[in-house]
Coordinates of C-alpha atoms and ligand atoms in Angstrom, one line a residue:
X75 CA -0.1 0.2 0.1
X76 CA 0.9 3.6 -0.4
X77 CA -0.2 6.2 0.6
X78 CA -1.3 8.3 -1.9
X79 CA -4.3 5.2 -1.9
X80 CA -5.3 6.3 1.9
X81 CA -7.2 9.8 0.6
X82 CA -5.3 11.8 3.1
X83 CA -5.7 15.9 2.0
X84 CA -3.1 17.2 0.4
X85 CA -1.5 19.4 3.0
X86 CA -0.5 16.4 4.5
X87 CA 0.1 13.9 2.2
X88 CA 2.7 16.7 0.5
X89 CA 4.6 17.0 4.2
X90 CA 4.5 13.3 4.6
X91 CA 6.5 12.8 1.1
X92 CA 8.4 15.8 2.6
X93 CA 8.8 12.9 5.6
X94 CA 10.0 10.8 2.9
X95 CA 7.5 8.3 3.9
X96 CA 6.3 6.7 0.9
X97 CA 4.7 3.7 2.2
X98 CA 2.4 3.2 5.6
X99 CA 4.0 0.6 8.6
X100 CA 1.0 -1.8 9.0
X101 CA -0.4 0.1 12.1
X102 CA -0.6 2.8 9.7
X103 CA -2.7 1.1 7.2
X104 CA -5.4 -0.1 9.5
X105 CA -5.1 3.0 11.4
X106 CA -5.7 6.1 9.2
X107 CA -9.3 4.8 7.6
X108 CA -10.8 3.7 10.4
X109 CA -9.9 6.5 12.7
X110 CA -10.3 8.9 9.6
X111 CA -14.2 7.2 9.4
X112 CA -14.5 8.4 13.3
X113 CA -13.6 5.1 14.9
X114 CA -12.4 4.5 18.3
X115 CA -9.4 2.9 18.0
X116 CA -7.1 -0.1 20.2
X117 CA -3.6 -0.2 19.2
X118 CA -1.0 -2.7 20.3
X119 CA 2.2 -2.0 18.9
X120 CA 5.4 -1.4 20.6
X121 CA 7.5 1.5 20.2
X122 CA 9.7 1.7 16.4
X123 CA 6.1 0.4 14.4
X124 CA 5.5 4.6 13.2
X125 CA 2.5 4.5 16.4
X126 CA 3.1 8.0 16.6
X127 CA 1.9 9.0 12.5
X128 CA -0.7 5.9 12.9
X129 CA -3.1 8.5 15.4
X130 CA -1.1 11.8 14.4
X131 CA -1.9 11.6 10.3
X132 CA -5.8 11.0 10.7
X133 CA -6.1 13.5 14.4
X134 CA -4.9 15.8 11.8
X135 CA -7.2 15.0 8.4
X136 CA -10.1 14.5 11.3
X137 CA -9.7 18.1 12.8
X138 CA -8.9 19.8 9.2
X139 CA -12.7 19.0 8.5
X140 CA -14.4 21.4 10.2
X141 CA -13.3 24.8 11.2
X142 CA -11.2 25.4 14.3
X143 CA -13.4 26.8 16.9
X144 CA -11.6 29.5 18.7
X145 CA -9.5 28.5 21.6
X146 CA -10.2 25.4 22.6
X147 CA -9.2 22.5 22.7
X148 CA -10.5 19.8 20.6
X149 CA -7.4 16.8 20.3
X150 CA -5.4 15.8 23.7
X151 CA -2.6 13.3 23.5
X152 CA -1.7 11.7 27.0
X153 CA 1.8 9.8 27.3
X154 CA 3.2 9.3 30.4
X155 CA 6.9 10.8 29.4
X156 CA 7.4 14.4 29.0
X157 CA 10.4 12.9 26.3
X158 CA 7.2 11.2 24.4
X159 CA 5.4 15.0 24.9
X160 CA 7.9 16.3 23.1
X161 CA 8.5 13.8 20.4
X162 CA 5.0 13.9 19.8
X163 CA 4.2 16.9 19.2
X164 CA 7.7 17.3 16.9
X165 CA 5.6 15.0 14.3
X166 CA 2.4 17.0 14.7
X167 CA 4.5 19.8 13.5
X168 CA 5.9 18.0 10.4
X169 CA 2.7 16.3 9.6
X170 CA 0.9 18.9 9.9
X171 CA 3.3 21.7 8.4
X172 CA 0.5 22.8 5.9
X173 CA -1.9 23.0 8.4
X174 CA -3.4 26.3 10.3
X175 CA -4.1 23.5 12.9
X176 CA -2.0 24.9 16.6
X177 CA -0.4 22.6 18.4
X178 CA 1.0 23.0 21.5
X179 CA 3.3 20.6 24.5
X180 CA 2.9 20.5 28.6
X181 CA 5.1 18.8 30.6
X182 CA 6.1 19.7 34.5
X183 CA 9.6 19.9 35.4
X184 CA 9.9 23.5 33.8
X185 CA 8.0 27.2 34.7
X186 CA 4.2 26.7 33.4
X187 CA 4.6 30.8 32.4
X188 CA 5.6 30.2 28.6
X189 CA 3.3 27.0 28.1
X190 CA 0.3 29.2 30.2
X191 CA 1.2 32.2 27.8
X192 CA 0.9 29.6 24.4
X193 CA -2.6 27.8 25.6
X194 CA -4.0 31.3 25.9
X195 CA -3.3 32.1 22.7
X196 CA -5.7 29.0 22.3
X197 CA -4.4 25.4 21.2
X198 CA -6.0 22.6 18.4
X199 CA -3.9 19.9 19.2
X200 CA -2.8 19.7 23.2
X201 CA 0.1 16.8 24.1
X202 CA 0.4 16.4 27.4
X203 CA 1.8 14.7 30.4
X204 CA -0.8 14.1 33.3
X205 CA 0.4 15.8 35.7
X206 CA 0.9 19.1 34.6
X207 CA -2.4 18.7 32.7
X208 CA -4.2 18.3 35.8
X209 CA -2.3 21.4 37.1
X210 CA -3.5 24.0 34.7
X211 CA -6.8 22.4 34.6
X212 CA -7.4 23.1 38.3
X213 CA -5.8 26.6 37.7
X214 CA -9.2 26.8 35.8
X215 CA -6.3 27.6 32.6
X216 CA -7.4 24.1 30.6
X217 CA -10.4 22.5 29.7
X218 CA -11.4 19.9 28.3
X219 CA -15.1 20.6 27.2
X220 CA -14.8 20.4 24.2
X221 CA -11.9 17.7 23.1
X222 CA -13.3 15.8 19.7
X223 CA -9.9 13.3 20.2
X224 CA -8.5 12.0 22.7
X225 CA -5.9 9.9 22.6
X226 CA -4.1 7.8 25.7
X227 CA -1.1 6.4 24.2
X228 CA 1.6 3.9 26.7
X229 CA -0.8 3.1 28.5
X230 CA 0.6 0.0 30.1
X231 CA 3.9 2.6 30.4
X232 CA 1.5 4.9 32.4
X233 CA 0.9 2.3 34.7
X234 CA 4.0 0.9 35.5
X235 CA 4.6 5.0 36.1
X236 CA 2.1 5.3 38.8
X237 CA -0.1 8.1 36.4
X238 CA -3.1 5.3 36.0
X239 CA -4.8 7.2 38.8
X240 CA -4.4 11.3 37.7
X241 CA -5.1 9.3 34.2
X242 CA -8.9 8.4 35.2
X243 CA -9.2 12.0 36.6
X244 CA -8.2 13.3 32.8
X245 CA -10.7 10.8 31.1
X246 CA -13.2 12.0 34.3
X247 CA -13.1 15.5 33.2
X248 CA -13.7 13.8 29.1
X249 CA -17.1 14.7 26.8
X250 CA -19.0 11.4 26.6
X251 CA -19.1 12.6 22.8
X252 CA -15.4 12.3 21.5
X253 CA -13.0 10.3 19.8
X254 CA -11.0 7.8 21.6
X255 CA -7.4 6.6 20.4
X256 CA -5.8 3.6 22.9
X257 CA -2.3 3.3 22.3
X258 CA -0.1 -0.3 24.8
X259 CA 2.7 -2.2 23.8
X260 CA 1.0 -4.6 27.0
X261 CA -2.5 -5.5 27.7
X262 CA -2.3 -6.1 31.9
X263 CA -5.6 -6.8 33.1
X264 CA -5.8 -3.5 34.4
X265 CA -5.4 -1.7 30.9
X266 CA -7.3 -3.9 29.2
X267 CA -10.4 -3.1 32.2
X268 CA -9.5 0.8 31.4
X269 CA -10.0 0.1 27.6
X270 CA -12.8 -1.4 28.2
X271 CA -14.2 1.4 29.8
X272 CA -13.2 4.1 27.3
X273 CA -13.5 2.7 24.2
X274 CA -16.6 2.5 21.9
X275 CA -16.8 -0.7 19.6
X276 CA -13.1 0.1 19.0
X277 CA -10.9 -1.5 15.8
X278 CA -8.4 -3.4 17.3
X279 CA -5.2 -3.6 15.9
X280 CA -2.5 -5.2 17.1
X281 CA 1.2 -5.3 15.4
X282 CA 3.7 -7.2 17.1
X283 CA 3.5 -8.4 20.9
X284 CA 5.9 -6.8 23.1
X285 CA 7.8 -10.3 23.3
X286 CA 9.2 -10.0 20.1
X287 CA 12.3 -7.8 18.6
X288 CA 12.7 -6.1 15.1
X289 CA 13.8 -8.0 12.3
X290 CA 16.6 -5.1 11.9
X291 CA 18.7 -5.6 15.0
X292 CA 21.0 -7.6 15.4
X293 CA 21.5 -8.9 19.3
X294 CA 24.6 -9.9 21.3
X295 CA 25.4 -10.8 24.7
X296 CA 29.5 -10.5 26.0
X297 CA 30.4 -12.1 29.3
X298 CA 32.4 -9.6 31.2
X299 CA 33.1 -8.9 34.9
X300 CA 31.3 -6.7 36.3
X301 CA 34.4 -4.6 37.9
X302 CA 35.4 -4.6 33.4
X303 CA 31.9 -3.7 31.9
X304 CA 33.3 -0.1 32.1
X305 CA 36.7 -1.2 30.3
X306 CA 35.0 -3.1 28.0
X307 CA 32.8 -0.1 27.0
X308 CA 35.8 2.4 26.6
X309 CA 37.5 -1.0 24.1
X310 CA 34.6 -1.1 21.8
X311 CA 34.1 2.6 21.3
X312 CA 37.8 2.8 20.6
X313 CA 38.0 0.2 18.9
X314 CA 35.0 -1.3 17.2
X315 CA 32.2 0.6 16.9
X316 CA 32.5 4.4 15.0
X317 CA 28.9 5.5 15.7
X318 CA 26.4 7.6 17.7
X319 CA 26.0 4.9 21.4
X320 CA 23.2 4.6 23.3
X321 CA 24.2 3.1 26.9
X322 CA 21.3 1.7 29.6
X323 CA 22.1 2.2 32.8
X324 CA 20.2 0.8 35.6
X325 CA 21.0 3.2 37.9
X326 CA 21.4 7.7 37.3
X327 CA 24.2 6.9 39.5
X328 CA 25.6 4.4 37.4
X329 CA 24.7 6.7 34.1
X330 CA 26.6 9.4 36.2
X331 CA 30.1 7.2 36.6
X332 CA 29.9 5.5 33.0
X333 CA 29.8 9.0 31.7
X334 CA 32.4 10.2 33.8
X335 CA 34.6 7.4 32.8
X336 CA 34.1 7.9 28.9
X337 CA 34.4 11.6 29.2
X338 CA 38.2 10.8 31.1
X339 CA 38.9 8.5 28.1
X340 CA 38.3 11.4 25.7
X341 CA 34.8 10.0 24.0
X342 CA 32.3 13.1 23.8
X343 CA 29.4 11.3 26.2
X344 CA 26.5 13.1 28.4
X345 CA 24.0 11.5 30.8
X346 CA 20.4 11.9 30.9
X347 CA 18.2 10.8 33.8
X348 CA 15.2 11.4 36.5
X349 CA 17.9 14.1 38.1
X350 CA 19.0 16.6 35.8
X351 CA 16.9 19.1 35.1
X352 CA 14.4 19.2 32.0
X353 CA 16.5 21.3 30.3
X354 CA 19.5 19.4 30.8
X355 CA 17.8 16.4 29.9
X356 CA 16.6 18.1 26.5
X357 CA 19.8 19.5 26.0
X358 CA 21.6 16.6 26.4
X359 CA 19.2 14.7 23.8
X360 CA 19.6 17.2 21.5
X361 CA 23.4 17.3 21.3
X362 CA 23.7 13.1 20.6
X363 CA 20.6 14.0 18.0
X364 CA 22.9 16.5 16.2
X365 CA 26.1 14.2 16.4
X366 CA 27.8 16.3 18.3
X367 CA 27.9 14.5 21.8
X368 CA 28.6 10.8 20.8
X369 CA 27.4 8.8 23.7
X370 CA 24.9 9.0 25.4
X371 CA 23.7 7.4 28.8
X372 CA 20.5 7.1 29.9
X373 CA 18.1 5.2 32.7
X374 CA 15.3 3.9 31.4
X375 CA 12.7 6.9 32.6
X376 CA 14.8 9.1 30.6
X377 CA 15.1 6.9 27.7
X378 CA 11.2 6.3 27.4
X379 CA 9.9 7.3 24.0
X380 CA 13.5 9.0 22.6
X381 CA 13.3 8.7 18.8
X382 CA 16.6 8.5 17.0
X383 CA 16.9 9.0 13.7
X384 CA 19.7 6.1 12.3
X385 CA 21.0 4.8 15.7
X386 CA 23.1 2.2 15.4
X387 CA 23.7 0.7 18.2
X388 CA 22.2 0.5 21.5
X389 CA 24.4 -0.8 25.1
X390 CA 22.8 -2.8 27.5
X391 CA 25.3 -2.1 30.7
X392 CA 23.3 -4.3 32.5
X393 CA 19.7 -6.0 32.0
X394 CA 17.1 -4.9 33.8
X395 CA 15.3 -7.2 36.0
X396 CA 11.9 -6.3 34.1
X397 CA 12.1 -8.4 31.0
X398 CA 10.0 -5.8 28.4
X399 CA 12.6 -3.5 28.9
X400 CA 15.3 -5.3 27.1
X401 CA 12.6 -5.1 24.2
X402 CA 11.9 -1.7 25.2
X403 CA 15.6 -0.3 25.5
X404 CA 16.7 -2.3 22.0
X405 CA 14.0 -0.6 20.0
X406 CA 15.7 2.9 20.0
X407 CA 18.3 1.2 17.0
X408 CA 16.6 -0.7 13.4
X409 CA 14.3 1.9 13.5
X410 CA 12.1 1.8 10.7
X411 CA 13.4 -1.0 9.3
X412 CA 16.6 0.7 9.6
X413 CA 19.6 -1.9 10.4
X414 CA 20.6 -1.6 14.3
X415 CA 22.9 -3.3 16.8
X416 CA 22.3 -3.8 20.2
X417 CA 25.4 -5.4 22.8
X418 CA 24.4 -6.3 26.2
X419 CA 27.2 -6.1 29.1
X420 CA 26.1 -9.6 31.0
X421 CA 28.0 -9.9 34.4
X422 CA 27.0 -12.9 37.0
X423 CA 24.5 -10.3 38.3
X424 CA 22.5 -10.7 35.2
X425 CA 23.0 -13.7 34.2
X426 CA 19.1 -14.2 35.5
X427 CA 18.2 -11.6 33.8
X428 CA 19.1 -12.5 30.5
X429 CA 18.0 -16.0 31.0
X430 CA 14.2 -14.2 30.7
X431 CA 15.3 -11.7 28.5
X432 CA 15.4 -14.5 26.8
X433 CA 13.2 -16.5 28.1
X434 CA 10.5 -13.2 26.8
X435 CA 12.3 -13.0 23.3
X436 CA 11.9 -16.5 22.3
X437 CA 16.1 -16.7 21.3
X438 CA 19.5 -17.4 23.2
X439 CA 20.9 -14.5 22.4
X440 CA 24.2 -14.8 20.4
X441 CA 27.4 -14.6 22.7
X442 CA 30.0 -12.2 21.6
X443 CA 33.8 -13.4 22.4
X444 CA 36.0 -11.6 20.5
X445 CA 36.2 -9.5 23.2
X446 CA 39.5 -8.3 25.7
X447 CA 37.1 -9.3 28.4
X448 CA 35.1 -13.0 27.7
X449 CA 35.1 -14.8 30.5
X450 CA 33.4 -18.3 30.6
X451 CA 33.3 -18.5 34.4
X452 CA 30.5 -15.9 35.3
X453 CA 28.8 -16.2 38.5
X454 CA 25.0 -15.8 39.2
X455 CA 24.4 -13.7 41.5
X456 CA 21.4 -12.1 43.3
X457 CA 21.4 -7.9 43.3
X458 CA 20.2 -7.2 46.9
X459 CA 18.7 -4.2 47.6
X460 CA 21.2 -1.5 47.4
X461 CA 22.5 -3.0 44.3
X462 CA 25.0 -4.6 45.3
X463 CA 25.7 -8.9 44.5
X464 CA 24.2 -10.7 48.1
X465 CA 26.1 -13.6 49.7
X466 CA 23.7 -16.0 47.7
X467 CA 24.6 -19.5 47.0
X468 CA 26.7 -18.8 43.7
X469 CA 26.0 -21.1 40.6
X470 CA 28.5 -22.1 38.2
X471 CA 27.6 -21.0 34.9
X472 CA 27.2 -20.7 30.9
X473 CA 31.0 -21.6 30.3
X474 CA 29.0 -23.9 27.9
X475 CA 27.8 -21.3 25.8
X476 CA 28.1 -21.9 22.3
X477 CA 30.9 -19.8 20.6
X478 CA 29.5 -16.6 17.9
X479 CA 31.4 -16.5 14.4
X480 CA 34.1 -14.9 16.2
X481 CA 33.7 -11.6 13.8
X482 CA 34.4 -8.2 16.0
X483 CA 30.6 -7.3 14.6
X484 CA 28.3 -8.5 17.4
X485 CA 26.7 -11.7 16.1
X486 CA 23.9 -11.1 13.7
X487 CA 20.4 -12.4 14.6
X488 CA 17.2 -13.2 13.0
X489 CA 14.9 -11.8 15.6
X490 CA 11.4 -12.2 16.1
X491 CA 8.1 -10.4 15.0
X492 CA 8.8 -6.8 14.2
X493 CA 8.3 -3.6 11.9
X494 CA 8.3 -5.4 8.6
X495 CA 6.5 -8.8 8.9
X496 CA 5.7 -9.8 12.3
X497 CA 6.7 -13.7 12.7
X498 CA 6.7 -16.4 15.6
X499 CA 9.9 -17.9 15.4
X500 CA 11.6 -19.9 18.2
X501 CA 15.3 -20.2 18.4
X502 CA 16.8 -23.0 20.6
X503 CA 20.2 -23.6 20.9
X504 CA 21.6 -26.8 22.0
X505 CA 23.0 -26.8 25.6
Ligands
AMP885 P1 7.3 5.6 16.0 O1 6.7 3.9 17.0 O2 5.6 6.4 16.1 O3 8.0 6.0 16.6 O4 8.0 5.6 14.8 C1 9.5 5.0 14.9 C2 10.3 6.0 13.4 O5 9.4 5.5 12.6 C3 10.0 7.3 13.7 O6 10.9 7.8 13.0 C4 9.3 7.8 11.9 O7 9.7 9.0 11.5 C5 9.1 6.6 11.3 N1 8.0 6.5 10.8 C6 6.5 6.6 10.9 N2 6.1 6.3 10.1 C7 7.2 5.4 8.5 C8 7.0 5.5 7.3 N3 5.5 5.4 7.1 N4 7.3 5.1 6.8 C9 8.9 5.3 7.5 N5 9.1 6.1 8.9 C10 8.3 6.0 8.8

């Protein structure tokens, strides 16, 4: 299918062409015609599937049908993080550049003055995080009574981040008659209940389950002792990888430590995490996107939803206890069908998480042994609440894992599901 088959109005078609999009992604193919026809929509889609355009394009088309009514907010997009909110608004700006519709993004952590001024001038499409939105509503600066289209984005993440209560408060303030679009990567029962309670006979589209990783991502694991991780990272950044790299750290403190070490090795690096001001986070992100900074070290919250064009490498400095996080992290690369690489450093503390992650994604991740810090003798350990290894019973580990191709490049893995053609293969490896 081509975008020209979707009967988009000329200003949108032209803007999309300028973005270089020719074919809608699978979720866009389904969502655009139905949303334009006024249907509610339930999209079960992970990051990198083109889900932002899947709702942004039909919203622009629908709002363009009627004359903008004065100063009323007509579409509300609620999303969990500031970074994601900013990104969604950037997309709306790009797709709506030839339309007279006004859009704005609001989020907390910054002074409200300029957001308030923009709101008072009138906004058609508002992208918001829940806390700041409720603040403005409480102050009487925002009213939701004229909302025609409501989007709840990343609903499962709202739950994870403890925002569901706020989301429910917002929903109560919406007019009964409206179009609702609901997006979530996973559908835990609480989210399913929420969807059922706010959607009216929705079109349901599931693009790829969260347990699948984009097909175009080469995944690899590096077995390394905990104390060698910083040296390994420095080594691969100096010897193996010439591109920009997004590094994920479990903790804010860890992110700062990694950034300091890389800086001291003359590798331009910045860190983003929840302890940094919103301006510092945005500057660091802009520097990384423009190529000014080569390495960005991020915690999961700060990195959620970040979309970096042509990012080729993601490094997991540790694996998360939450296996789904792996899918979200590596989804920062290999976006929109481009090729990407993910490298995961695994020490004794990560072994259990590796096992769980592999179970979730339904495949073994190839081990890259061709580096100076490789070890076959990791000992499984438990993490205590202070993130230190506990003195639990050690078990001997995976020295029997088969060797990878031995190339310097991370192993190429035909992964499951993804942007182009979702599949569901299981990959097994002899023990
Ligand atoms: P998202 O899942 O919304 O974060 O989108 C992932 C990436 O895909 C973004 O960089 C979009 O700009 C890009 N994208 C979205 N739709 C298309 C399309 N139809 N063709 C090519 N790239 C797209």
